[in-house]
Amino acid sequence: MKTTFGEYIRFHRNKKGLTLTQLAAELNLDSANLSKIENGIRDFDEKRLSKFAKIFNLDIEKVRDEYITDQIGKQIYETNCTPQLLRVAEEKAEYRRTLRNKTV
Amino acid sequence: MKTTFGEYIRFHRNKKGLTLTQLAAELNLDSANLSKIENGIRDFDEKRLSKFAKIFNLDIEKVRDEYITDQIGKQIYETNCTPQLLRVAEEKAEYRRTLRNKTV
DNA sequence: TTAGACTTGTCGTTATTTGACAAAAATAGT
DNA sequence: ACTATTTTTGTCAAATAACGACAAGTCTAA
């Protein structure tokens, strides 16, 4: 089952038997803020992704994928983007790639 | 061909024979900033979408679709999100919808 | 009820975005 | 080429949004 990135963090934290305070300390943030992150009230700062991966011995690429799919999934949800519109968005992303190649 | 939202604005502006200054005035913004928007350096403020639609007599829903697909397409591009990962993001958006229904 | 874990609210700081102005560059008309 | 107009670029202050930190609250288990 696909989950939010906050739930993903919580899953790994519980699996390792860490408290919010313990993990927050390792990540250099407040336990209150980590709580909000796990509950989807705040975003996890991208800068901490590698630290997170190291703590739980996870592949950094996998963690990053988990992160960006969460971010984009959130935007799809918030904008009520339908599957058809998402196809269009995908084409536009492709178009931006062609723009990059033209300009250089 | 799918384009950026900035190019979409420029297309309609040119079609109607308006200068940046003229359209910017109608949209209550600076011509320099509108120039940046059309060139993709800045974002068009979502609050102005309805005004934009009225000026060019466009369906507000269509304009909004054009806008959100641009926004999401931009994020897909910037994060280098592959089609496979986009499918995952879509599932996560769906998951968020189930969350909403559960909570209420 | 006490302790530990987690959540919620708030607020000052930091970072990002926007609006505005000036000035340069490009374009078109004469 | 000269001039007027349009468009682009650079910069900065103001507005906005995101973040870190602290305090106080709730919840759970011994």
XYZ file of C-alpha atoms (C1' of nucleotides) in Angstrom:
268
model
C 0.000 0.000 0.000
C 1.270 3.446 -0.935
C 1.528 5.832 1.965
C 2.506 9.409 2.650
C 6.120 10.224 3.357
C 5.189 11.000 6.946
C 3.781 7.524 7.397
C 6.866 6.148 5.735
C 9.014 7.829 8.361
C 6.806 6.630 11.167
C 6.903 3.079 9.871
C 10.692 2.967 9.908
C 10.890 4.744 13.223
C 8.563 2.267 14.906
C 10.292 -0.655 13.254
C 13.521 0.452 14.879
C 11.776 1.198 18.156
C 12.747 4.840 18.267
C 10.751 7.594 19.928
C 10.008 10.868 18.194
C 12.495 12.563 20.472
C 15.244 10.092 19.661
C 14.804 10.252 15.914
C 14.285 14.005 15.940
C 17.592 14.411 17.752
C 19.385 12.359 15.109
C 17.787 14.440 12.405
C 18.581 17.684 14.193
C 15.027 18.815 14.611
C 12.396 19.246 17.245
C 10.252 16.244 18.226
C 7.155 18.425 17.911
C 8.029 19.203 14.329
C 8.803 15.607 13.528
C 5.376 14.746 14.873
C 3.825 17.243 12.499
C 5.842 15.819 9.644
C 4.693 12.290 10.352
C 1.117 13.506 10.534
C 1.390 15.384 7.253
C 1.015 18.831 8.744
C 4.493 19.908 7.728
C 6.883 18.811 5.042
C 10.087 16.952 5.582
C 12.983 19.123 4.531
C 14.625 17.617 1.470
C 18.040 18.463 2.884
C 17.586 15.815 5.546
C 16.866 12.963 3.157
C 20.384 11.570 3.092
C 20.644 11.713 6.858
C 17.343 9.880 7.092
C 18.536 7.207 4.681
C 21.711 6.665 6.661
C 19.922 6.332 9.981
C 17.712 3.570 8.662
C 20.238 2.080 6.282
C 18.071 2.698 3.255
C 19.058 3.259 -0.339
C 19.184 7.016 -0.802
C 17.705 6.724 -4.273
C 14.750 4.749 -2.988
C 14.185 7.295 -0.254
C 14.318 10.114 -2.742
C 11.811 8.330 -4.972
C 9.559 7.891 -1.970
C 9.907 11.593 -1.330
C 9.239 12.996 -4.783
C 6.302 10.684 -5.422
C 4.869 11.950 -2.152
C 5.389 15.553 -3.178
C 3.858 15.123 -6.589
C 1.087 12.938 -5.223
C 0.278 15.692 -2.785
C 0.053 18.233 -5.582
C -2.139 15.927 -7.662
C -4.404 15.539 -4.678
C -4.536 19.210 -3.777
C -5.253 20.367 -7.303
C -7.785 17.623 -7.942
C -5.810 16.687 -11.005
C -7.596 13.950 -12.946
C -5.713 11.104 -14.644
C -6.407 12.699 -18.034
C -4.942 16.004 -16.906
C -1.988 14.187 -15.446
C -1.253 12.780 -18.893
C -1.229 16.349 -20.161
C 1.086 17.398 -17.343
C 3.398 14.577 -18.328
C 3.476 15.818 -21.915
C 4.269 19.290 -20.694
C 7.155 17.951 -18.638
C 8.403 16.285 -21.795
C 8.018 19.563 -23.637
C 10.137 21.324 -21.029
C 12.833 18.743 -21.624
C 12.849 19.562 -25.327
C 13.102 23.251 -24.436
C 16.187 22.599 -22.367
C 17.884 20.813 -25.241
C 17.027 23.561 -27.698
C 18.360 26.393 -25.569
C 21.752 24.808 -24.893
C 1.564 20.902 -29.031
C 1.663 21.290 -25.268
C 3.293 24.464 -24.074
C 4.131 26.191 -20.838
C 1.564 28.459 -19.223
C 3.744 31.440 -20.061
C 3.654 30.567 -23.734
C -0.077 30.049 -23.440
C -0.439 33.609 -22.169
C 1.802 34.973 -24.893
C -0.154 33.130 -27.552
C -3.436 34.680 -26.495
C -1.910 38.086 -25.985
C -0.441 38.150 -29.474
C -3.629 36.763 -30.955
C -5.479 39.737 -29.531
C -2.723 42.137 -30.535
C -1.993 43.366 -27.041
C 1.363 44.595 -25.800
C 2.841 43.398 -22.527
C 2.079 46.785 -21.044
C -1.551 46.661 -22.094
C -2.206 43.168 -20.812
C -0.189 43.746 -17.660
C -2.335 46.780 -16.894
C -5.499 44.731 -17.243
C -4.049 42.100 -14.964
C -2.843 44.660 -12.461
C 0.805 43.853 -12.743
C 4.029 45.232 -14.096
C 4.914 44.631 -17.754
C 8.390 43.550 -16.702
C 6.915 40.877 -14.489
C 4.506 39.720 -17.158
C 7.483 39.370 -19.455
C 9.164 37.137 -16.904
C 5.999 35.101 -16.536
C 5.726 34.544 -20.279
C 9.361 33.512 -20.367
C 8.942 31.083 -17.509
C 11.159 32.956 -15.096
C 8.296 33.687 -12.719
C 4.990 32.031 -12.003
C 1.617 33.423 -12.845
C -0.287 34.086 -9.645
C -3.252 31.719 -9.420
C -5.402 34.533 -8.087
C -5.326 36.178 -11.485
C -6.599 33.176 -13.432
C -10.231 34.270 -13.516
C -9.277 37.758 -14.614
C -7.126 36.273 -17.349
C -9.997 34.051 -18.513
C -12.361 37.012 -18.690
C -9.980 39.170 -20.679
C -9.624 36.548 -23.360
C -13.112 35.133 -23.060
C -11.876 31.693 -22.165
C -13.556 28.995 -20.137
C -12.225 29.402 -16.616
C -12.098 25.650 -16.140
C -10.018 25.198 -19.253
C -7.661 27.922 -18.113
C -7.338 26.345 -14.719
C -6.597 22.960 -16.315
C -3.953 24.638 -18.428
C -2.516 26.099 -15.255
C -2.404 23.035 -13.028
C -1.017 20.807 -15.761
C 1.709 23.383 -16.210
C 2.442 23.432 -12.492
C 2.554 19.669 -12.155
C 4.446 19.306 -15.420
C 7.005 21.718 -14.063
C 7.414 19.651 -10.914
C 7.706 16.434 -12.902
C 10.401 18.087 -14.958
C 12.297 19.566 -12.058
C 12.312 16.378 -10.023
C 13.175 14.215 -13.019
C 10.179 12.086 -12.180
C 9.991 9.076 -14.476
C 6.684 7.759 -15.851
C 6.894 4.810 -13.478
C 7.344 7.071 -10.485
C 4.508 9.227 -11.712
C 2.241 6.175 -11.541
C 3.303 5.789 -7.923
C 2.609 9.460 -7.269
C -0.841 8.958 -8.747
C -1.490 6.068 -6.380
C -0.383 8.190 -3.472
C -2.790 10.928 -4.509
C -5.513 8.297 -4.536
C -4.401 7.174 -1.105
C -4.709 10.725 0.200
C -8.275 10.790 -1.077
C -9.077 7.674 0.929
C -7.519 9.321 3.964
C -9.792 12.317 3.604
C -12.868 10.093 3.531
C -11.759 8.148 6.557
C -11.075 11.187 8.706
C -14.444 12.889 8.074
C -1.166 9.755 39.470
C 3.101 9.850 37.558
C 6.214 9.351 33.648
C 7.051 9.107 28.986
C 5.410 9.713 24.328
C 3.036 12.291 21.281
C 0.198 16.334 19.652
C -1.211 21.073 19.139
C -0.688 26.079 19.254
C 2.069 29.954 18.831
C 5.768 33.036 17.615
C 10.093 34.879 15.972
C 13.385 33.833 12.339
C 14.582 32.465 7.818
C 13.776 31.639 3.153
C 11.210 32.235 -0.928
C 8.105 34.868 -3.864
C 6.170 38.975 -5.549
C 5.694 43.890 -7.067
C 7.921 47.823 -8.569
C 11.246 50.675 -10.674
C 15.263 51.611 -13.658
C 17.812 50.745 -17.417
C 19.414 47.908 -21.223
C 18.341 45.364 -25.372
C 15.607 44.271 -29.203
C 12.138 45.523 -32.740
C 9.598 48.263 -35.978
C 8.477 52.417 -38.471
C 10.162 56.480 -40.980
C 20.563 55.645 -38.917
C 17.206 57.798 -35.723
C 13.299 57.542 -32.879
C 9.586 55.499 -30.562
C 7.803 51.418 -28.782
C 8.113 46.960 -26.990
C 10.378 43.599 -24.471
C 13.940 41.900 -21.409
C 17.051 41.935 -17.479
C 18.711 43.312 -12.917
C 17.881 44.730 -8.435
C 15.637 45.636 -4.085
C 12.052 46.276 -0.693
C 7.755 44.296 0.749
C 4.687 40.491 1.181
C 4.132 35.670 1.826
C 5.134 31.170 3.129
C 7.994 27.722 5.487
C 10.733 26.456 9.362
C 12.730 25.918 14.184
C 11.840 26.256 18.798
C 9.382 26.458 22.956
C 5.284 25.787 25.946
C 1.382 23.523 27.135
C -1.813 20.215 26.094
C -3.553 15.145 25.428
C -2.999 10.342 25.590
C -1.310 5.907 27.190
C 0.639 2.558 30.249
C 2.629 1.201 34.606
